[in-house]
PDB file of C-alpha atoms and ligand atoms in Angstrom:
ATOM      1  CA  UNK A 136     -13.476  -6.982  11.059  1.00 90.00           C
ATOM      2  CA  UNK A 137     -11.780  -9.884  10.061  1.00 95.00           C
ATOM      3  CA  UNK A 138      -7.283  -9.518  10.221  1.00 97.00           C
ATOM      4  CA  UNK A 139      -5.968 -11.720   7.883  1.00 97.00           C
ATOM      5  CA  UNK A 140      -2.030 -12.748   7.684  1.00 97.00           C
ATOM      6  CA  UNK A 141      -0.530 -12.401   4.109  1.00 98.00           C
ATOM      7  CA  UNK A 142       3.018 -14.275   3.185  1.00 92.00           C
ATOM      8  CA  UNK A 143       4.971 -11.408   4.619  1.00 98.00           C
ATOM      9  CA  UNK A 144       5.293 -10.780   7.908  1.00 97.00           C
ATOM     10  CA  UNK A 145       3.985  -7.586   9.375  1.00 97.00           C
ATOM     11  CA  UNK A 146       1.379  -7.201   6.468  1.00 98.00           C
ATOM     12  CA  UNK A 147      -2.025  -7.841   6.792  1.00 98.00           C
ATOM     13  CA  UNK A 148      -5.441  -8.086   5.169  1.00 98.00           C
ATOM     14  CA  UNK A 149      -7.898  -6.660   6.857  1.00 98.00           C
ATOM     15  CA  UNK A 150     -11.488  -7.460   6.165  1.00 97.00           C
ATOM     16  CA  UNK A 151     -13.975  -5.222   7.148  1.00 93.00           C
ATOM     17  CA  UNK A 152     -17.720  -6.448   7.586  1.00 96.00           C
ATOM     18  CA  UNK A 153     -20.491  -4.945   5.273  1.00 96.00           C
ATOM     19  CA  UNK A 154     -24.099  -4.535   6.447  1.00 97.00           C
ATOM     20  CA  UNK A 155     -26.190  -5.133   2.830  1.00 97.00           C
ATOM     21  CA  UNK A 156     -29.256  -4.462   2.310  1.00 97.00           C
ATOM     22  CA  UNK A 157     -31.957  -3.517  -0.207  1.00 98.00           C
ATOM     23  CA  UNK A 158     -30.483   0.038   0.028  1.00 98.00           C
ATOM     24  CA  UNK A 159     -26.768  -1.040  -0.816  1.00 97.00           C
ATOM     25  CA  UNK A 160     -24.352  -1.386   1.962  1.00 97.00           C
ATOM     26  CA  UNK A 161     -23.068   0.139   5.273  1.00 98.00           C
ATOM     27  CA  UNK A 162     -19.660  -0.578   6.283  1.00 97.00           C
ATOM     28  CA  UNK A 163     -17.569   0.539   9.214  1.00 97.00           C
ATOM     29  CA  UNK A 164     -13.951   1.420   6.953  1.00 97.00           C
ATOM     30  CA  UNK A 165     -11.761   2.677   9.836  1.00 97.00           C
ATOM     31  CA  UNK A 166     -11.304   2.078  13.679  1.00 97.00           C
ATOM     32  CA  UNK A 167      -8.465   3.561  15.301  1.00 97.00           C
ATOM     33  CA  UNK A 168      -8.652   0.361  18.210  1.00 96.00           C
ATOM     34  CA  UNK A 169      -8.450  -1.918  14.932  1.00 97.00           C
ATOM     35  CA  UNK A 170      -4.873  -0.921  15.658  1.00 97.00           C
ATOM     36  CA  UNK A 171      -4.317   0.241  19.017  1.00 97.00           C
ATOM     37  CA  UNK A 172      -5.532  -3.130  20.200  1.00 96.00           C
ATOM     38  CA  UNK A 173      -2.834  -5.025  18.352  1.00 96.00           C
ATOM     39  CA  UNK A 174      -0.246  -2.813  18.777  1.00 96.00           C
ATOM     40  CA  UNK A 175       0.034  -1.089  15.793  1.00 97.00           C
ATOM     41  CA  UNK A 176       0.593   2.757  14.821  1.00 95.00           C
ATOM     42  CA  UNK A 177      -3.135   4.202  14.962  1.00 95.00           C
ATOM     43  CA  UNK A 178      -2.527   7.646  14.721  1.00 97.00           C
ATOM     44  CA  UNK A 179      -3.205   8.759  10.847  1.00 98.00           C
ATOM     45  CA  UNK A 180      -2.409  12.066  10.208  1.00 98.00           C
ATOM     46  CA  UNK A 181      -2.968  12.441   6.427  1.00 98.00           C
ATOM     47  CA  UNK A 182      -5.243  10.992   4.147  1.00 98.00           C
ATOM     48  CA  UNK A 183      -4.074  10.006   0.287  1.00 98.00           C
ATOM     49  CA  UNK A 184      -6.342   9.640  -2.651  1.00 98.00           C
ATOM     50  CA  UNK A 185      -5.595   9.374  -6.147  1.00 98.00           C
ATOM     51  CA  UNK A 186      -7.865   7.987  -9.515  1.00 98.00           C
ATOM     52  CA  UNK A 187      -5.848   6.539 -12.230  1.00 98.00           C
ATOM     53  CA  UNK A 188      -7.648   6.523 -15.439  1.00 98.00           C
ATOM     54  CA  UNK A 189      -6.318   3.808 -17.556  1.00 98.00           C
ATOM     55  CA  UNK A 190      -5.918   0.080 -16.661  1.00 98.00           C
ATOM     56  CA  UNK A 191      -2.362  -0.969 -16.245  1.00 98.00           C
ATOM     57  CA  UNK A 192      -1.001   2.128 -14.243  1.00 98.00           C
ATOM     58  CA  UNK A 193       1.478   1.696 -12.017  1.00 98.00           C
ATOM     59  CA  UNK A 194       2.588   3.488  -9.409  1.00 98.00           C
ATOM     60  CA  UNK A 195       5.168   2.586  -6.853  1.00 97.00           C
ATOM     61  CA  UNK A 196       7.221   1.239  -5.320  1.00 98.00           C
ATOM     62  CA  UNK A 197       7.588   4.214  -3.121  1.00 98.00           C
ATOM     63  CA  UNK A 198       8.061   4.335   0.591  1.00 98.00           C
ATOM     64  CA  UNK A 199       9.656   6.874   3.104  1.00 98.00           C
ATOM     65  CA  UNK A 200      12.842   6.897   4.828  1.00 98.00           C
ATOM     66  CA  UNK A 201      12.431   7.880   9.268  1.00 98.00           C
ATOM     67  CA  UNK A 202      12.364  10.312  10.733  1.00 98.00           C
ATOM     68  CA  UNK A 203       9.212  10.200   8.000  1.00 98.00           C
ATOM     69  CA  UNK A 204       8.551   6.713   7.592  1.00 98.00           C
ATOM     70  CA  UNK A 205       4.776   5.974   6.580  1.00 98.00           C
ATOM     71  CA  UNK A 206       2.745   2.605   7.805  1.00 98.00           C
ATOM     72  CA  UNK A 207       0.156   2.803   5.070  1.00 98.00           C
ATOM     73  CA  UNK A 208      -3.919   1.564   5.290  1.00 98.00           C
ATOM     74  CA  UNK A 209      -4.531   0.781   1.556  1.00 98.00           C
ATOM     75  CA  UNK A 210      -8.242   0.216  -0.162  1.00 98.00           C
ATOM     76  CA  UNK A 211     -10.178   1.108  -3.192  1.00 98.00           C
ATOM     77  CA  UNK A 212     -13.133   2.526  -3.127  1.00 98.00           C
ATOM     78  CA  UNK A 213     -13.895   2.396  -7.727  1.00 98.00           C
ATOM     79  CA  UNK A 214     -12.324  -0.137  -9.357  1.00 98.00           C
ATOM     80  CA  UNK A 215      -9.491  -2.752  -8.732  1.00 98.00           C
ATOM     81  CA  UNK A 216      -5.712  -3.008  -8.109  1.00 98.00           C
ATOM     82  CA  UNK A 217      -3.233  -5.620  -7.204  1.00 98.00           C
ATOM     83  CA  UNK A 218      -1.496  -4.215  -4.474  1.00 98.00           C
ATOM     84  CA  UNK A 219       1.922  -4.833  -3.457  1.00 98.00           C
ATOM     85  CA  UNK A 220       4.131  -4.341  -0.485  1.00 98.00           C
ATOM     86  CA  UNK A 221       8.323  -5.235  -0.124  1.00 98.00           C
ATOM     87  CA  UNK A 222      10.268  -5.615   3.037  1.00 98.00           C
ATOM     88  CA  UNK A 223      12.836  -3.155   2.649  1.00 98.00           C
ATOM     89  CA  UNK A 224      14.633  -3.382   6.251  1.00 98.00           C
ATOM     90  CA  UNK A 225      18.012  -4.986   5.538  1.00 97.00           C
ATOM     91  CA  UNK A 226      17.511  -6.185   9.342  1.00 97.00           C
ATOM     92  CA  UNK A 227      14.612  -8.308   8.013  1.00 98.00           C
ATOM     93  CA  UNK A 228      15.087 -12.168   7.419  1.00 98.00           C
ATOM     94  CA  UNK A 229      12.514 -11.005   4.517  1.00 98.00           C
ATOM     95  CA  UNK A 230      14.466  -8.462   2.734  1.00 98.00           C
ATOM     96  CA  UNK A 231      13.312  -7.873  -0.694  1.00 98.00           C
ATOM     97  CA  UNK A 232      10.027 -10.152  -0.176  1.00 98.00           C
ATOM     98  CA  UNK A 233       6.637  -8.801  -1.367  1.00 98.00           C
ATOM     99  CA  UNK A 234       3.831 -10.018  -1.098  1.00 98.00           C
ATOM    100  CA  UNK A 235       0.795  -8.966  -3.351  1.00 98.00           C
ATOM    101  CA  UNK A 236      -2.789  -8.717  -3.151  1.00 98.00           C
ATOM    102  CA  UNK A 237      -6.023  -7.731  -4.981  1.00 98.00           C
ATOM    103  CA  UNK A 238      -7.644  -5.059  -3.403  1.00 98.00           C
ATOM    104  CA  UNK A 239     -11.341  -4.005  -5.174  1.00 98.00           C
ATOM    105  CA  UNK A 240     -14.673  -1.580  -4.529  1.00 98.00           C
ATOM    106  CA  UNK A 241     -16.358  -5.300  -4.629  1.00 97.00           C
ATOM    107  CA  UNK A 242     -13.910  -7.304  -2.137  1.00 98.00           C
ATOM    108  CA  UNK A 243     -13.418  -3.981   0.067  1.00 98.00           C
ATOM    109  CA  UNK A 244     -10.307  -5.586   1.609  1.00 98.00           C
ATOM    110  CA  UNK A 245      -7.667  -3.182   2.909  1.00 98.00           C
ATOM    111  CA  UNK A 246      -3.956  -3.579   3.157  1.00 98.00           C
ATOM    112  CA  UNK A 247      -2.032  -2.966   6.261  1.00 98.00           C
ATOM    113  CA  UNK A 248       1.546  -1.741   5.209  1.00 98.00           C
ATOM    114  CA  UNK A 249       3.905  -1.519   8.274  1.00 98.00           C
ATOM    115  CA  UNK A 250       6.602   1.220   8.240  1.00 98.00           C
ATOM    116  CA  UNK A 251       9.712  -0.422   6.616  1.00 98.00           C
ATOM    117  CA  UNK A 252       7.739  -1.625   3.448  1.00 98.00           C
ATOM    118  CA  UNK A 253       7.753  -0.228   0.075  1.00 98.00           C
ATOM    119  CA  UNK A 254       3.993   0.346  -1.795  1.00 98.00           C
ATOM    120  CA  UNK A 255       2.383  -0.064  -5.147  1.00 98.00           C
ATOM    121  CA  UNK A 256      -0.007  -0.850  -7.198  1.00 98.00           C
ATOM    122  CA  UNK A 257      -1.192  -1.770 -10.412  1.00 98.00           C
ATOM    123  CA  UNK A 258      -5.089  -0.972 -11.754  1.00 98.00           C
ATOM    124  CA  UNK A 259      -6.764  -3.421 -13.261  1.00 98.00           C
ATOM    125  CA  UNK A 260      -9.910  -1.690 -14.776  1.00 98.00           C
ATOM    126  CA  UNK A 261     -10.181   1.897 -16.146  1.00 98.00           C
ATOM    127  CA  UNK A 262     -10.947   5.026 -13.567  1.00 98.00           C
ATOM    128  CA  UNK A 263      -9.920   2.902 -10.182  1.00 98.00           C
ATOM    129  CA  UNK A 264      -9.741   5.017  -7.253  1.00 98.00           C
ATOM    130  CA  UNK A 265      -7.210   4.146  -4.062  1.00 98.00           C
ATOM    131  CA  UNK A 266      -7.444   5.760  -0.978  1.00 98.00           C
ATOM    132  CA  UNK A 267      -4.846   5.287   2.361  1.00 98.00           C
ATOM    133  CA  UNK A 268      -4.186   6.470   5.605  1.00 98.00           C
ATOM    134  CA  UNK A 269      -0.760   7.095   6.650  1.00 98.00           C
ATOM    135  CA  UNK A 270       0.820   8.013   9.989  1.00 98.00           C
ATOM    136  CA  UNK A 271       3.450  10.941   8.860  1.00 98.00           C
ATOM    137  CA  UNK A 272       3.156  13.282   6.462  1.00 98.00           C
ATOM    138  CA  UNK A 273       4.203  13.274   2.810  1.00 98.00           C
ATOM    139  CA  UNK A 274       8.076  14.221   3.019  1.00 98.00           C
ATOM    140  CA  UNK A 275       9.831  14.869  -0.610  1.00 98.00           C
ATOM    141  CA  UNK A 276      12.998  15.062   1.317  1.00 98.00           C
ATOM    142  CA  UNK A 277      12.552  11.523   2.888  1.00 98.00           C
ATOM    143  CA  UNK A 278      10.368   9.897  -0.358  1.00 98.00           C
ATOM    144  CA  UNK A 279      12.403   7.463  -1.824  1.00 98.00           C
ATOM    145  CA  UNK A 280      11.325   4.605  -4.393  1.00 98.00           C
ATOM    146  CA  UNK A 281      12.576   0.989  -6.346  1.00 98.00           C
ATOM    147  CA  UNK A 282      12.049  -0.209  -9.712  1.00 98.00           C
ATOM    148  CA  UNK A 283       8.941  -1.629 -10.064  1.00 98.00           C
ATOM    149  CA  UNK A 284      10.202  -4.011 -12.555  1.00 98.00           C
ATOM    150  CA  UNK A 285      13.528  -5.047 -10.577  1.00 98.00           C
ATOM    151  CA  UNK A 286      14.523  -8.741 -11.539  1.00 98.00           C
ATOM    152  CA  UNK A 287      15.774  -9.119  -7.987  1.00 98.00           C
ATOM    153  CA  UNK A 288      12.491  -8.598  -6.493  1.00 98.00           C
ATOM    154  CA  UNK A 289      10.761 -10.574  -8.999  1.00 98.00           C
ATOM    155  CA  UNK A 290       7.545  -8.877  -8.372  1.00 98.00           C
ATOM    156  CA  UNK A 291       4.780 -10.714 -10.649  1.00 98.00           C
ATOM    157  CA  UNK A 292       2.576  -8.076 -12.223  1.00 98.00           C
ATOM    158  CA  UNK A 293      -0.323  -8.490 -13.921  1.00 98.00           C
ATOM    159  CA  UNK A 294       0.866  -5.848 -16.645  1.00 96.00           C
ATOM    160  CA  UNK A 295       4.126  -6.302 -18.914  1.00 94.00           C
ATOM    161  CA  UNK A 296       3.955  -2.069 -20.100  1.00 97.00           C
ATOM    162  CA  UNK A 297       2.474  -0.556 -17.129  1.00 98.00           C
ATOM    163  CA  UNK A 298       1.721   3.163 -17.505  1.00 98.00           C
ATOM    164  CA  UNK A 299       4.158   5.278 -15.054  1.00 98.00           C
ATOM    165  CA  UNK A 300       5.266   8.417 -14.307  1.00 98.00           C
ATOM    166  CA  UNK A 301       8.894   9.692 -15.643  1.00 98.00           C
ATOM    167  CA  UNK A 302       9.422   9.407 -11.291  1.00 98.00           C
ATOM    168  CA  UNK A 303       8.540   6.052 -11.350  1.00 98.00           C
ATOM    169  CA  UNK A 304      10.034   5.025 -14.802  1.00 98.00           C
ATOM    170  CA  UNK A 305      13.621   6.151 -13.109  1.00 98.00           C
ATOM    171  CA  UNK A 306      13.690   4.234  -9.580  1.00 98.00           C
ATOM    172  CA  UNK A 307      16.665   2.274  -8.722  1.00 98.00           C
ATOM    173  CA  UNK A 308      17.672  -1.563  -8.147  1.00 98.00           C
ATOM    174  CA  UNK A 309      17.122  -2.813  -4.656  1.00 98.00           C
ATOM    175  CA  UNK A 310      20.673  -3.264  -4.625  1.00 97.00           C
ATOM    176  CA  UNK A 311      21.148   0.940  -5.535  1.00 97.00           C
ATOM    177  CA  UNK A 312      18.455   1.797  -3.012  1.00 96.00           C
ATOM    178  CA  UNK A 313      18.405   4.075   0.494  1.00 96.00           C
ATOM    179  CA  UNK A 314      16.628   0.930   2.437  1.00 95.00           C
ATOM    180  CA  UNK A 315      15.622   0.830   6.159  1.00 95.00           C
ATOM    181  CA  UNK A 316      18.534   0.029   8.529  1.00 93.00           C
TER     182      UNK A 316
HETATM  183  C1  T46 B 468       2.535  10.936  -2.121  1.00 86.50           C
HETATM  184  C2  T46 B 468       2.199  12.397  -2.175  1.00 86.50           C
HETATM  185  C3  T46 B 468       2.362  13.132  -3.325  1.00 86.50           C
HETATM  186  N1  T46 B 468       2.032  14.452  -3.345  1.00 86.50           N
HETATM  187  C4  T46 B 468       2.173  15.190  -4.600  1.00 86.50           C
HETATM  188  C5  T46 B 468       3.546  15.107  -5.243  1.00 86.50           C
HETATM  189  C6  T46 B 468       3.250  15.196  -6.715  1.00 86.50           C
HETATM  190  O1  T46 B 468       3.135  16.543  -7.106  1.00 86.50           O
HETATM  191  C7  T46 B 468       1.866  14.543  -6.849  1.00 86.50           C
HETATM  192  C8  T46 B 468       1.929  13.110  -7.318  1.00 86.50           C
HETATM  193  O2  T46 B 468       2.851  12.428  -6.481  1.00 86.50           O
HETATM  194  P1  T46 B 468       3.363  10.989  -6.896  1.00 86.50           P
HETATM  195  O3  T46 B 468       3.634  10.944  -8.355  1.00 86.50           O
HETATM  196  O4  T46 B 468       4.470  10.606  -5.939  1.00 86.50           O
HETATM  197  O5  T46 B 468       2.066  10.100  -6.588  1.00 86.50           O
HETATM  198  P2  T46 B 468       1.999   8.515  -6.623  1.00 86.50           P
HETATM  199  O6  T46 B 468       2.840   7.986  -7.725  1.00 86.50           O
HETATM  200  O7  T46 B 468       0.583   8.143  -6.539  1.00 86.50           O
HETATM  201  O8  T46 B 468       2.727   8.145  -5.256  1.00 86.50           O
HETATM  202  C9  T46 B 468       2.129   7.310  -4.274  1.00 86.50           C
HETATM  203  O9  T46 B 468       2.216   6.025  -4.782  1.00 86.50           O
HETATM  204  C10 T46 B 468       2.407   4.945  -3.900  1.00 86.50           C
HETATM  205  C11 T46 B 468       1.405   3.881  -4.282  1.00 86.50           C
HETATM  206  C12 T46 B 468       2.390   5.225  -2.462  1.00 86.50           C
HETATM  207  O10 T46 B 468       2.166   4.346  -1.642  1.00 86.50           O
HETATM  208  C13 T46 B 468       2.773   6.562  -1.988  1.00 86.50           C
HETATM  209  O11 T46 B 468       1.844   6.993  -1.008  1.00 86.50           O
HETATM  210  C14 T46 B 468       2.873   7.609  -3.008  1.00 86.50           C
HETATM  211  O12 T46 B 468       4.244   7.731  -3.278  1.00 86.50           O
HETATM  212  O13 T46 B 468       1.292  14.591  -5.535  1.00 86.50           O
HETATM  213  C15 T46 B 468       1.558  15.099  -2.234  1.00 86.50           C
HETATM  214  O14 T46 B 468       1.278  16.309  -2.274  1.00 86.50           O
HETATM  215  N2  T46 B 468       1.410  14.396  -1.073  1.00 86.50           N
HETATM  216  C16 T46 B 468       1.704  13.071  -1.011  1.00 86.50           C
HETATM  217  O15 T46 B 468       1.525  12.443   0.080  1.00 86.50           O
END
């Protein structure tokens, strides 16, 4: 398994070798010393998975606030999404930077999202299907979220009208945000 540095610091691509043959493929998606051997969180304790059925959806930018923060293991396993991930720790000297990345069921690339980073995505073909590991559980009282469209972020989508959720269509600015200390 190849780990590949992206633009922002602390996320990574992580590259995952495929055994093909005339059968298909075999692939080793998960090792927990993938992580523990670099440091990084590799306890999971919850698995996500969600289809979205038209093209252009977008959901994000979502992240959680401690004691419930989330590090986030991000790949697709139908269809295709450019994936994105913001610094949101007002500590960081990259504050507001995001970095994006296309993740497919062809490529098989995952994303490693530290906690401290906000997530989304946006599907690029119809009936894609993301699945992540994260290493706290889902915690409405600590899920917080930023416009996906905020000038200040400057995030360049591959959709102008992304489909959303009424959630998603209300996020705050950066600048009105709950961010990371
Ligand atoms: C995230 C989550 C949601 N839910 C429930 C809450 C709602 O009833 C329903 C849909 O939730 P939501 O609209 O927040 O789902 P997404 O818009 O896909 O949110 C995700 O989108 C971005 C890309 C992320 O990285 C986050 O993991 C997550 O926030 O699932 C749960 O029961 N458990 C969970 O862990």
């Amino acid at each position: 398994m190849n780990v590949c540095p992206t633009g922002l610091p602390g996320v990574y691509v992580l590259e995952p070798r495929a055994a093909e043959d005339t059968r298909g493929f075999f692939m080793e998606s998960f090792r927990e010393q993938w992580f523990s051997d670099r440091g990084w969180p590799s306890r999971f304790v919850q698995d996500n998975h969600s289809l979205s059925v038209r093209p252009g959806t977008l959901r994000g930018l979502h992240y959680q606030l401690p004691p419930m923060a989330q590090a986030k293991l991000v790949r697709v396993i139908s269809g295709a999404v450019y994936d994105v991930a913001v610094d949101m720790r007002r500590s960081s000297p990259f504050f507001g930077r995001w970095v994006g990345v296309e993740l497919s069921a062809e490529n098989k690339l995952q994303l490693w999202i530290p906690e401290g980073f906000a997530h989304g995505f946006c599907t690029l073909v119809p009936n894609t299907e993301v699945i992540y590991k994260v290493n706290a559980y889902y915690s409405p009282e600590c899920d917080r979220g930023v416009a996906w469209n905020d000038p200040d972020l400057g995030i360049a989508w591959p959709v102008e009208a992304p489909v959303l959720s009424a959630k998603d269509a209300a996020l705050p600015r950066l600048r009105e945000a709950e961010t990371f200390a």
